[in-house]
PDB file of N, CA and C in Angstrom:
ATOM      1  N   UNK A   1     -35.761 -18.882  35.748  1.00 60.00           N
ATOM      2  CA  UNK A   1     -34.779 -18.348  36.671  1.00 60.00           C
ATOM      3  C   UNK A   1     -33.836 -17.390  35.936  1.00 60.00           C
ATOM      4  N   UNK A   2     -33.763 -16.167  36.398  1.00 70.00           N
ATOM      5  CA  UNK A   2     -32.894 -15.171  35.784  1.00 70.00           C
ATOM      6  C   UNK A   2     -31.512 -15.219  36.420  1.00 70.00           C
ATOM      7  N   UNK A   3     -30.511 -15.195  35.587  1.00 82.00           N
ATOM      8  CA  UNK A   3     -29.151 -15.105  36.098  1.00 82.00           C
ATOM      9  C   UNK A   3     -28.527 -13.811  35.606  1.00 82.00           C
ATOM     10  N   UNK A   4     -27.795 -13.179  36.466  1.00 78.00           N
ATOM     11  CA  UNK A   4     -27.135 -11.929  36.132  1.00 78.00           C
ATOM     12  C   UNK A   4     -25.798 -12.272  35.480  1.00 78.00           C
ATOM     13  N   UNK A   5     -25.502 -11.678  34.327  1.00 79.00           N
ATOM     14  CA  UNK A   5     -24.210 -11.952  33.689  1.00 79.00           C
ATOM     15  C   UNK A   5     -23.063 -11.542  34.617  1.00 79.00           C
ATOM     16  N   UNK A   6     -21.989 -12.312  34.554  1.00 74.00           N
ATOM     17  CA  UNK A   6     -20.857 -12.057  35.446  1.00 74.00           C
ATOM     18  C   UNK A   6     -20.281 -10.655  35.275  1.00 74.00           C
ATOM     19  N   UNK A   7     -20.235 -10.166  34.025  1.00 77.00           N
ATOM     20  CA  UNK A   7     -19.666  -8.834  33.800  1.00 77.00           C
ATOM     21  C   UNK A   7     -20.483  -7.771  34.518  1.00 77.00           C
ATOM     22  N   UNK A   8     -21.797  -7.982  34.604  1.00 82.00           N
ATOM     23  CA  UNK A   8     -22.672  -7.035  35.273  1.00 82.00           C
ATOM     24  C   UNK A   8     -22.585  -7.197  36.791  1.00 82.00           C
ATOM     25  N   UNK A   9     -22.439  -8.421  37.212  1.00 79.00           N
ATOM     26  CA  UNK A   9     -22.326  -8.729  38.633  1.00 79.00           C
ATOM     27  C   UNK A   9     -21.097  -8.070  39.260  1.00 79.00           C
ATOM     28  N   UNK A  10     -20.032  -7.918  38.468  1.00 76.00           N
ATOM     29  CA  UNK A  10     -18.777  -7.363  38.987  1.00 76.00           C
ATOM     30  C   UNK A  10     -18.711  -5.843  38.950  1.00 76.00           C
ATOM     31  N   UNK A  11     -19.767  -5.201  38.489  1.00 83.00           N
ATOM     32  CA  UNK A  11     -19.801  -3.738  38.491  1.00 83.00           C
ATOM     33  C   UNK A  11     -20.357  -3.241  39.816  1.00 83.00           C
ATOM     34  N   UNK A  12     -19.871  -2.089  40.256  1.00 85.00           N
ATOM     35  CA  UNK A  12     -20.402  -1.547  41.503  1.00 85.00           C
ATOM     36  C   UNK A  12     -21.699  -0.782  41.233  1.00 85.00           C
ATOM     37  N   UNK A  13     -22.395  -0.417  42.291  1.00 91.00           N
ATOM     38  CA  UNK A  13     -23.696   0.259  42.172  1.00 91.00           C
ATOM     39  C   UNK A  13     -23.602   1.559  41.369  1.00 91.00           C
ATOM     40  N   UNK A  14     -22.508   2.273  41.532  1.00 93.00           N
ATOM     41  CA  UNK A  14     -22.316   3.535  40.823  1.00 93.00           C
ATOM     42  C   UNK A  14     -22.223   3.301  39.308  1.00 93.00           C
ATOM     43  N   UNK A  15     -21.538   2.223  38.921  1.00 92.00           N
ATOM     44  CA  UNK A  15     -21.439   1.884  37.496  1.00 92.00           C
ATOM     45  C   UNK A  15     -22.807   1.516  36.928  1.00 92.00           C
ATOM     46  N   UNK A  16     -23.565   0.750  37.664  1.00 93.00           N
ATOM     47  CA  UNK A  16     -24.896   0.329  37.212  1.00 93.00           C
ATOM     48  C   UNK A  16     -25.822   1.534  37.089  1.00 93.00           C
ATOM     49  N   UNK A  17     -25.720   2.463  38.027  1.00 95.00           N
ATOM     50  CA  UNK A  17     -26.511   3.691  37.968  1.00 95.00           C
ATOM     51  C   UNK A  17     -26.143   4.501  36.722  1.00 95.00           C
ATOM     52  N   UNK A  18     -24.854   4.564  36.416  1.00 95.00           N
ATOM     53  CA  UNK A  18     -24.395   5.272  35.222  1.00 95.00           C
ATOM     54  C   UNK A  18     -24.976   4.631  33.965  1.00 95.00           C
ATOM     55  N   UNK A  19     -24.917   3.301  33.894  1.00 95.00           N
ATOM     56  CA  UNK A  19     -25.458   2.582  32.739  1.00 95.00           C
ATOM     57  C   UNK A  19     -26.951   2.869  32.589  1.00 95.00           C
ATOM     58  N   UNK A  20     -27.675   2.866  33.700  1.00 95.00           N
ATOM     59  CA  UNK A  20     -29.119   3.136  33.657  1.00 95.00           C
ATOM     60  C   UNK A  20     -29.389   4.547  33.117  1.00 95.00           C
ATOM     61  N   UNK A  21     -28.649   5.528  33.631  1.00 96.00           N
ATOM     62  CA  UNK A  21     -28.837   6.903  33.160  1.00 96.00           C
ATOM     63  C   UNK A  21     -28.471   7.026  31.685  1.00 96.00           C
ATOM     64  N   UNK A  22     -27.425   6.335  31.280  1.00 95.00           N
ATOM     65  CA  UNK A  22     -26.989   6.356  29.890  1.00 95.00           C
ATOM     66  C   UNK A  22     -28.080   5.784  28.982  1.00 95.00           C
ATOM     67  N   UNK A  23     -28.676   4.682  29.383  1.00 96.00           N
ATOM     68  CA  UNK A  23     -29.738   4.056  28.584  1.00 96.00           C
ATOM     69  C   UNK A  23     -30.980   4.942  28.552  1.00 96.00           C
ATOM     70  N   UNK A  24     -31.387   5.450  29.720  1.00 96.00           N
ATOM     71  CA  UNK A  24     -32.585   6.287  29.786  1.00 96.00           C
ATOM     72  C   UNK A  24     -32.433   7.601  29.012  1.00 96.00           C
ATOM     73  N   UNK A  25     -31.191   8.017  28.806  1.00 96.00           N
ATOM     74  CA  UNK A  25     -30.966   9.236  28.015  1.00 96.00           C
ATOM     75  C   UNK A  25     -30.671   8.886  26.552  1.00 96.00           C
ATOM     76  N   UNK A  26     -31.054   7.683  26.158  1.00 96.00           N
ATOM     77  CA  UNK A  26     -30.880   7.191  24.780  1.00 96.00           C
ATOM     78  C   UNK A  26     -29.424   7.223  24.310  1.00 96.00           C
ATOM     79  N   UNK A  27     -28.518   7.033  25.230  1.00 94.00           N
ATOM     80  CA  UNK A  27     -27.097   6.993  24.866  1.00 94.00           C
ATOM     81  C   UNK A  27     -26.471   8.350  24.626  1.00 94.00           C
ATOM     82  N   UNK A  28     -27.137   9.404  25.056  1.00 96.00           N
ATOM     83  CA  UNK A  28     -26.607  10.755  24.862  1.00 96.00           C
ATOM     84  C   UNK A  28     -25.640  11.104  25.994  1.00 96.00           C
ATOM     85  N   UNK A  29     -24.357  11.144  25.663  1.00 95.00           N
ATOM     86  CA  UNK A  29     -23.362  11.507  26.675  1.00 95.00           C
ATOM     87  C   UNK A  29     -23.542  12.950  27.121  1.00 95.00           C
ATOM     88  N   UNK A  30     -24.004  13.788  26.211  1.00 96.00           N
ATOM     89  CA  UNK A  30     -24.253  15.192  26.552  1.00 96.00           C
ATOM     90  C   UNK A  30     -25.339  15.293  27.628  1.00 96.00           C
ATOM     91  N   UNK A  31     -26.396  14.498  27.466  1.00 97.00           N
ATOM     92  CA  UNK A  31     -27.481  14.504  28.457  1.00 97.00           C
ATOM     93  C   UNK A  31     -27.013  13.921  29.792  1.00 97.00           C
ATOM     94  N   UNK A  32     -26.217  12.871  29.727  1.00 96.00           N
ATOM     95  CA  UNK A  32     -25.689  12.262  30.955  1.00 96.00           C
ATOM     96  C   UNK A  32     -24.795  13.273  31.680  1.00 96.00           C
ATOM     97  N   UNK A  33     -23.992  14.014  30.929  1.00 96.00           N
ATOM     98  CA  UNK A  33     -23.139  15.044  31.527  1.00 96.00           C
ATOM     99  C   UNK A  33     -23.981  16.078  32.260  1.00 96.00           C
ATOM    100  N   UNK A  34     -25.098  16.464  31.663  1.00 96.00           N
ATOM    101  CA  UNK A  34     -26.003  17.419  32.294  1.00 96.00           C
ATOM    102  C   UNK A  34     -26.592  16.834  33.580  1.00 96.00           C
ATOM    103  N   UNK A  35     -26.995  15.566  33.526  1.00 95.00           N
ATOM    104  CA  UNK A  35     -27.562  14.908  34.712  1.00 95.00           C
ATOM    105  C   UNK A  35     -26.568  14.879  35.881  1.00 95.00           C
ATOM    106  N   UNK A  36     -25.303  14.624  35.559  1.00 96.00           N
ATOM    107  CA  UNK A  36     -24.268  14.551  36.597  1.00 96.00           C
ATOM    108  C   UNK A  36     -23.675  15.919  36.939  1.00 96.00           C
ATOM    109  N   UNK A  37     -23.953  16.917  36.102  1.00 97.00           N
ATOM    110  CA  UNK A  37     -23.391  18.247  36.343  1.00 97.00           C
ATOM    111  C   UNK A  37     -21.896  18.302  36.080  1.00 97.00           C
ATOM    112  N   UNK A  38     -21.454  17.538  35.068  1.00 97.00           N
ATOM    113  CA  UNK A  38     -20.041  17.516  34.704  1.00 97.00           C
ATOM    114  C   UNK A  38     -19.917  17.779  33.201  1.00 97.00           C
ATOM    115  N   UNK A  39     -18.677  17.840  32.719  1.00 96.00           N
ATOM    116  CA  UNK A  39     -18.457  18.104  31.300  1.00 96.00           C
ATOM    117  C   UNK A  39     -18.573  16.816  30.479  1.00 96.00           C
ATOM    118  N   UNK A  40     -18.776  17.010  29.194  1.00 96.00           N
ATOM    119  CA  UNK A  40     -18.848  15.875  28.265  1.00 96.00           C
ATOM    120  C   UNK A  40     -17.584  15.004  28.341  1.00 96.00           C
ATOM    121  N   UNK A  41     -16.361  15.615  28.307  1.00 96.00           N
ATOM    122  CA  UNK A  41     -15.154  14.778  28.380  1.00 96.00           C
ATOM    123  C   UNK A  41     -15.078  13.925  29.661  1.00 96.00           C
ATOM    124  N   UNK A  42     -15.611  14.443  30.758  1.00 96.00           N
ATOM    125  CA  UNK A  42     -15.621  13.681  32.005  1.00 96.00           C
ATOM    126  C   UNK A  42     -16.506  12.450  31.870  1.00 96.00           C
ATOM    127  N   UNK A  43     -17.665  12.615  31.258  1.00 96.00           N
ATOM    128  CA  UNK A  43     -18.582  11.489  31.051  1.00 96.00           C
ATOM    129  C   UNK A  43     -17.975  10.506  30.055  1.00 96.00           C
ATOM    130  N   UNK A  44     -17.331  11.016  29.019  1.00 95.00           N
ATOM    131  CA  UNK A  44     -16.692  10.145  28.020  1.00 95.00           C
ATOM    132  C   UNK A  44     -15.611   9.286  28.679  1.00 95.00           C
ATOM    133  N   UNK A  45     -14.833   9.899  29.554  1.00 92.00           N
ATOM    134  CA  UNK A  45     -13.786   9.183  30.280  1.00 92.00           C
ATOM    135  C   UNK A  45     -14.399   8.097  31.172  1.00 92.00           C
ATOM    136  N   UNK A  46     -15.489   8.432  31.823  1.00 92.00           N
ATOM    137  CA  UNK A  46     -16.182   7.466  32.683  1.00 92.00           C
ATOM    138  C   UNK A  46     -16.708   6.284  31.867  1.00 92.00           C
ATOM    139  N   UNK A  47     -17.274   6.570  30.714  1.00 94.00           N
ATOM    140  CA  UNK A  47     -17.775   5.515  29.837  1.00 94.00           C
ATOM    141  C   UNK A  47     -16.622   4.644  29.342  1.00 94.00           C
ATOM    142  N   UNK A  48     -15.523   5.260  28.944  1.00 91.00           N
ATOM    143  CA  UNK A  48     -14.358   4.498  28.485  1.00 91.00           C
ATOM    144  C   UNK A  48     -13.841   3.571  29.583  1.00 91.00           C
ATOM    145  N   UNK A  49     -13.823   4.066  30.793  1.00 86.00           N
ATOM    146  CA  UNK A  49     -13.365   3.266  31.935  1.00 86.00           C
ATOM    147  C   UNK A  49     -14.325   2.092  32.185  1.00 86.00           C
ATOM    148  N   UNK A  50     -15.595   2.338  32.057  1.00 90.00           N
ATOM    149  CA  UNK A  50     -16.600   1.299  32.221  1.00 90.00           C
ATOM    150  C   UNK A  50     -16.452   0.226  31.136  1.00 90.00           C
ATOM    151  N   UNK A  51     -16.193   0.664  29.924  1.00 89.00           N
ATOM    152  CA  UNK A  51     -15.957  -0.277  28.822  1.00 89.00           C
ATOM    153  C   UNK A  51     -14.743  -1.149  29.140  1.00 89.00           C
ATOM    154  N   UNK A  52     -13.680  -0.538  29.660  1.00 83.00           N
ATOM    155  CA  UNK A  52     -12.491  -1.306  30.030  1.00 83.00           C
ATOM    156  C   UNK A  52     -12.812  -2.336  31.112  1.00 83.00           C
ATOM    157  N   UNK A  53     -13.611  -1.941  32.092  1.00 82.00           N
ATOM    158  CA  UNK A  53     -14.005  -2.866  33.153  1.00 82.00           C
ATOM    159  C   UNK A  53     -14.732  -4.075  32.590  1.00 82.00           C
ATOM    160  N   UNK A  54     -15.642  -3.820  31.677  1.00 84.00           N
ATOM    161  CA  UNK A  54     -16.423  -4.910  31.082  1.00 84.00           C
ATOM    162  C   UNK A  54     -15.517  -5.805  30.243  1.00 84.00           C
ATOM    163  N   UNK A  55     -14.634  -5.207  29.457  1.00 80.00           N
ATOM    164  CA  UNK A  55     -13.728  -5.994  28.616  1.00 80.00           C
ATOM    165  C   UNK A  55     -12.807  -6.874  29.450  1.00 80.00           C
ATOM    166  N   UNK A  56     -12.260  -6.325  30.511  1.00 77.00           N
ATOM    167  CA  UNK A  56     -11.328  -7.101  31.333  1.00 77.00           C
ATOM    168  C   UNK A  56     -12.056  -8.254  32.020  1.00 77.00           C
ATOM    169  N   UNK A  57     -13.326  -8.065  32.301  1.00 73.00           N
ATOM    170  CA  UNK A  57     -14.143  -9.123  32.902  1.00 73.00           C
ATOM    171  C   UNK A  57     -14.480 -10.224  31.908  1.00 73.00           C
ATOM    172  N   UNK A  58     -14.594  -9.869  30.640  1.00 72.00           N
ATOM    173  CA  UNK A  58     -14.974 -10.822  29.601  1.00 72.00           C
ATOM    174  C   UNK A  58     -13.859 -11.811  29.286  1.00 72.00           C
ATOM    175  N   UNK A  59     -12.629 -11.415  29.514  1.00 70.00           N
ATOM    176  CA  UNK A  59     -11.478 -12.263  29.218  1.00 70.00           C
ATOM    177  C   UNK A  59     -11.348 -13.315  30.317  1.00 70.00           C
ATOM    178  N   UNK A  60     -11.874 -14.485  30.058  1.00 70.00           N
ATOM    179  CA  UNK A  60     -11.921 -15.558  31.059  1.00 70.00           C
ATOM    180  C   UNK A  60     -10.570 -16.244  31.205  1.00 70.00           C
ATOM    181  N   UNK A  61     -10.237 -16.624  32.413  1.00 69.00           N
ATOM    182  CA  UNK A  61      -9.007 -17.358  32.681  1.00 69.00           C
ATOM    183  C   UNK A  61      -9.135 -18.107  33.999  1.00 69.00           C
ATOM    184  N   UNK A  62      -8.417 -19.195  34.083  1.00 72.00           N
ATOM    185  CA  UNK A  62      -8.359 -19.933  35.338  1.00 72.00           C
ATOM    186  C   UNK A  62      -7.056 -19.633  36.070  1.00 72.00           C
ATOM    187  N   UNK A  63      -6.220 -18.832  35.459  1.00 83.00           N
ATOM    188  CA  UNK A  63      -4.916 -18.528  36.034  1.00 83.00           C
ATOM    189  C   UNK A  63      -5.076 -17.579  37.226  1.00 83.00           C
ATOM    190  N   UNK A  64      -4.606 -17.965  38.403  1.00 86.00           N
ATOM    191  CA  UNK A  64      -4.775 -17.126  39.597  1.00 86.00           C
ATOM    192  C   UNK A  64      -4.081 -15.760  39.505  1.00 86.00           C
ATOM    193  N   UNK A  65      -2.924 -15.713  38.840  1.00 89.00           N
ATOM    194  CA  UNK A  65      -2.208 -14.440  38.718  1.00 89.00           C
ATOM    195  C   UNK A  65      -3.014 -13.450  37.872  1.00 89.00           C
ATOM    196  N   UNK A  66      -3.528 -13.917  36.749  1.00 87.00           N
ATOM    197  CA  UNK A  66      -4.318 -13.049  35.879  1.00 87.00           C
ATOM    198  C   UNK A  66      -5.602 -12.616  36.583  1.00 87.00           C
ATOM    199  N   UNK A  67      -6.220 -13.522  37.307  1.00 83.00           N
ATOM    200  CA  UNK A  67      -7.427 -13.180  38.081  1.00 83.00           C
ATOM    201  C   UNK A  67      -7.120 -12.096  39.110  1.00 83.00           C
ATOM    202  N   UNK A  68      -5.973 -12.205  39.766  1.00 88.00           N
ATOM    203  CA  UNK A  68      -5.568 -11.204  40.757  1.00 88.00           C
ATOM    204  C   UNK A  68      -5.377  -9.841  40.098  1.00 88.00           C
ATOM    205  N   UNK A  69      -4.695  -9.803  38.966  1.00 89.00           N
ATOM    206  CA  UNK A  69      -4.471  -8.537  38.253  1.00 89.00           C
ATOM    207  C   UNK A  69      -5.810  -7.907  37.873  1.00 89.00           C
ATOM    208  N   UNK A  70      -6.720  -8.726  37.377  1.00 83.00           N
ATOM    209  CA  UNK A  70      -8.043  -8.218  36.990  1.00 83.00           C
ATOM    210  C   UNK A  70      -8.783  -7.648  38.198  1.00 83.00           C
ATOM    211  N   UNK A  71      -8.749  -8.366  39.308  1.00 81.00           N
ATOM    212  CA  UNK A  71      -9.445  -7.890  40.504  1.00 81.00           C
ATOM    213  C   UNK A  71      -8.863  -6.570  40.996  1.00 81.00           C
ATOM    214  N   UNK A  72      -7.534  -6.438  40.953  1.00 87.00           N
ATOM    215  CA  UNK A  72      -6.896  -5.181  41.355  1.00 87.00           C
ATOM    216  C   UNK A  72      -7.348  -4.029  40.455  1.00 87.00           C
ATOM    217  N   UNK A  73      -7.468  -4.305  39.164  1.00 84.00           N
ATOM    218  CA  UNK A  73      -7.925  -3.267  38.232  1.00 84.00           C
ATOM    219  C   UNK A  73      -9.385  -2.911  38.489  1.00 84.00           C
ATOM    220  N   UNK A  74     -10.216  -3.922  38.725  1.00 77.00           N
ATOM    221  CA  UNK A  74     -11.636  -3.667  38.983  1.00 77.00           C
ATOM    222  C   UNK A  74     -11.857  -2.908  40.286  1.00 77.00           C
ATOM    223  N   UNK A  75     -10.934  -3.078  41.241  1.00 78.00           N
ATOM    224  CA  UNK A  75     -11.050  -2.396  42.530  1.00 78.00           C
ATOM    225  C   UNK A  75     -10.311  -1.052  42.549  1.00 78.00           C
ATOM    226  N   UNK A  76      -9.887  -0.594  41.371  1.00 81.00           N
ATOM    227  CA  UNK A  76      -9.176   0.685  41.224  1.00 81.00           C
ATOM    228  C   UNK A  76      -7.850   0.726  41.977  1.00 81.00           C
ATOM    229  N   UNK A  77      -7.246  -0.417  42.209  1.00 88.00           N
ATOM    230  CA  UNK A  77      -5.934  -0.460  42.857  1.00 88.00           C
ATOM    231  C   UNK A  77      -4.826  -0.527  41.818  1.00 88.00           C
ATOM    232  N   UNK A  78      -5.224  -0.678  40.540  1.00 88.00           N
ATOM    233  CA  UNK A  78      -4.293  -0.775  39.431  1.00 88.00           C
ATOM    234  C   UNK A  78      -5.029  -0.250  38.204  1.00 88.00           C
ATOM    235  N   UNK A  79      -4.374   0.615  37.424  1.00 87.00           N
ATOM    236  CA  UNK A  79      -5.089   1.138  36.252  1.00 87.00           C
ATOM    237  C   UNK A  79      -5.169   0.066  35.166  1.00 87.00           C
ATOM    238  N   UNK A  80      -6.144   0.202  34.274  1.00 83.00           N
ATOM    239  CA  UNK A  80      -6.431  -0.820  33.278  1.00 83.00           C
ATOM    240  C   UNK A  80      -5.292  -1.000  32.277  1.00 83.00           C
ATOM    241  N   UNK A  81      -4.640   0.077  31.890  1.00 86.00           N
ATOM    242  CA  UNK A  81      -3.536  -0.052  30.938  1.00 86.00           C
ATOM    243  C   UNK A  81      -2.385  -0.860  31.542  1.00 86.00           C
ATOM    244  N   UNK A  82      -2.072  -0.612  32.801  1.00 91.00           N
ATOM    245  CA  UNK A  82      -1.024  -1.377  33.485  1.00 91.00           C
ATOM    246  C   UNK A  82      -1.434  -2.838  33.615  1.00 91.00           C
ATOM    247  N   UNK A  83      -2.701  -3.072  33.936  1.00 88.00           N
ATOM    248  CA  UNK A  83      -3.195  -4.448  34.057  1.00 88.00           C
ATOM    249  C   UNK A  83      -3.040  -5.190  32.732  1.00 88.00           C
ATOM    250  N   UNK A  84      -3.383  -4.530  31.634  1.00 87.00           N
ATOM    251  CA  UNK A  84      -3.256  -5.157  30.312  1.00 87.00           C
ATOM    252  C   UNK A  84      -1.801  -5.510  30.010  1.00 87.00           C
ATOM    253  N   UNK A  85      -0.892  -4.607  30.333  1.00 91.00           N
ATOM    254  CA  UNK A  85       0.531  -4.850  30.087  1.00 91.00           C
ATOM    255  C   UNK A  85       1.012  -6.033  30.923  1.00 91.00           C
ATOM    256  N   UNK A  86       0.663  -6.051  32.202  1.00 92.00           N
ATOM    257  CA  UNK A  86       1.082  -7.141  33.087  1.00 92.00           C
ATOM    258  C   UNK A  86       0.552  -8.487  32.603  1.00 92.00           C
ATOM    259  N   UNK A  87      -0.703  -8.518  32.227  1.00 89.00           N
ATOM    260  CA  UNK A  87      -1.315  -9.767  31.747  1.00 89.00           C
ATOM    261  C   UNK A  87      -0.656 -10.214  30.440  1.00 89.00           C
ATOM    262  N   UNK A  88      -0.445  -9.291  29.534  1.00 89.00           N
ATOM    263  CA  UNK A  88       0.177  -9.614  28.253  1.00 89.00           C
ATOM    264  C   UNK A  88       1.594 -10.155  28.447  1.00 89.00           C
ATOM    265  N   UNK A  89       2.384  -9.484  29.259  1.00 90.00           N
ATOM    266  CA  UNK A  89       3.762  -9.919  29.516  1.00 90.00           C
ATOM    267  C   UNK A  89       3.789 -11.275  30.217  1.00 90.00           C
ATOM    268  N   UNK A  90       2.889 -11.474  31.138  1.00 90.00           N
ATOM    269  CA  UNK A  90       2.805 -12.749  31.851  1.00 90.00           C
ATOM    270  C   UNK A  90       2.475 -13.879  30.878  1.00 90.00           C
ATOM    271  N   UNK A  91       1.506 -13.642  29.996  1.00 87.00           N
ATOM    272  CA  UNK A  91       1.134 -14.667  29.003  1.00 87.00           C
ATOM    273  C   UNK A  91       2.291 -14.958  28.061  1.00 87.00           C
ATOM    274  N   UNK A  92       3.006 -13.898  27.634  1.00 88.00           N
ATOM    275  CA  UNK A  92       4.165 -14.094  26.754  1.00 88.00           C
ATOM    276  C   UNK A  92       5.255 -14.906  27.442  1.00 88.00           C
ATOM    277  N   UNK A  93       5.492 -14.632  28.700  1.00 87.00           N
ATOM    278  CA  UNK A  93       6.491 -15.368  29.474  1.00 87.00           C
ATOM    279  C   UNK A  93       6.084 -16.841  29.602  1.00 87.00           C
ATOM    280  N   UNK A  94       4.819 -17.077  29.849  1.00 80.00           N
ATOM    281  CA  UNK A  94       4.335 -18.454  29.972  1.00 80.00           C
ATOM    282  C   UNK A  94       4.495 -19.218  28.660  1.00 80.00           C
ATOM    283  N   UNK A  95       4.240 -18.539  27.533  1.00 78.00           N
ATOM    284  CA  UNK A  95       4.394 -19.172  26.222  1.00 78.00           C
ATOM    285  C   UNK A  95       5.836 -19.571  25.969  1.00 78.00           C
ATOM    286  N   UNK A  96       6.774 -18.699  26.383  1.00 74.00           N
ATOM    287  CA  UNK A  96       8.202 -18.961  26.184  1.00 74.00           C
ATOM    288  C   UNK A  96       8.642 -20.178  27.011  1.00 74.00           C
ATOM    289  N   UNK A  97       8.069 -20.344  28.173  1.00 73.00           N
ATOM    290  CA  UNK A  97       8.429 -21.442  29.064  1.00 73.00           C
ATOM    291  C   UNK A  97       7.879 -22.768  28.536  1.00 73.00           C
ATOM    292  N   UNK A  98       6.691 -22.704  27.948  1.00 66.00           N
ATOM    293  CA  UNK A  98       6.047 -23.923  27.438  1.00 66.00           C
ATOM    294  C   UNK A  98       6.729 -24.359  26.218  1.00 66.00           C
TER     295      UNK A  98
END
């Protein structure tokens, strides 16, 4: 029985398509840029954003507030840098209380 990793499950179809094109082009961002008809920096930015999505998904927590912040970031309702700051500050506040 094959199970899909959670980080992959939480990516949208467009992200998965990007990953497929990236792999099929042997990791060449220049080739991916050509496939999409965009510039190299645009593809680099897209890859960086995808990396952030995967990283934020990897950080496991049972805390509902942190889960909410992550979901907002994954749904593009909150940028990743802001999400990281909110999560970090929340964790620091919780440590001070404990």
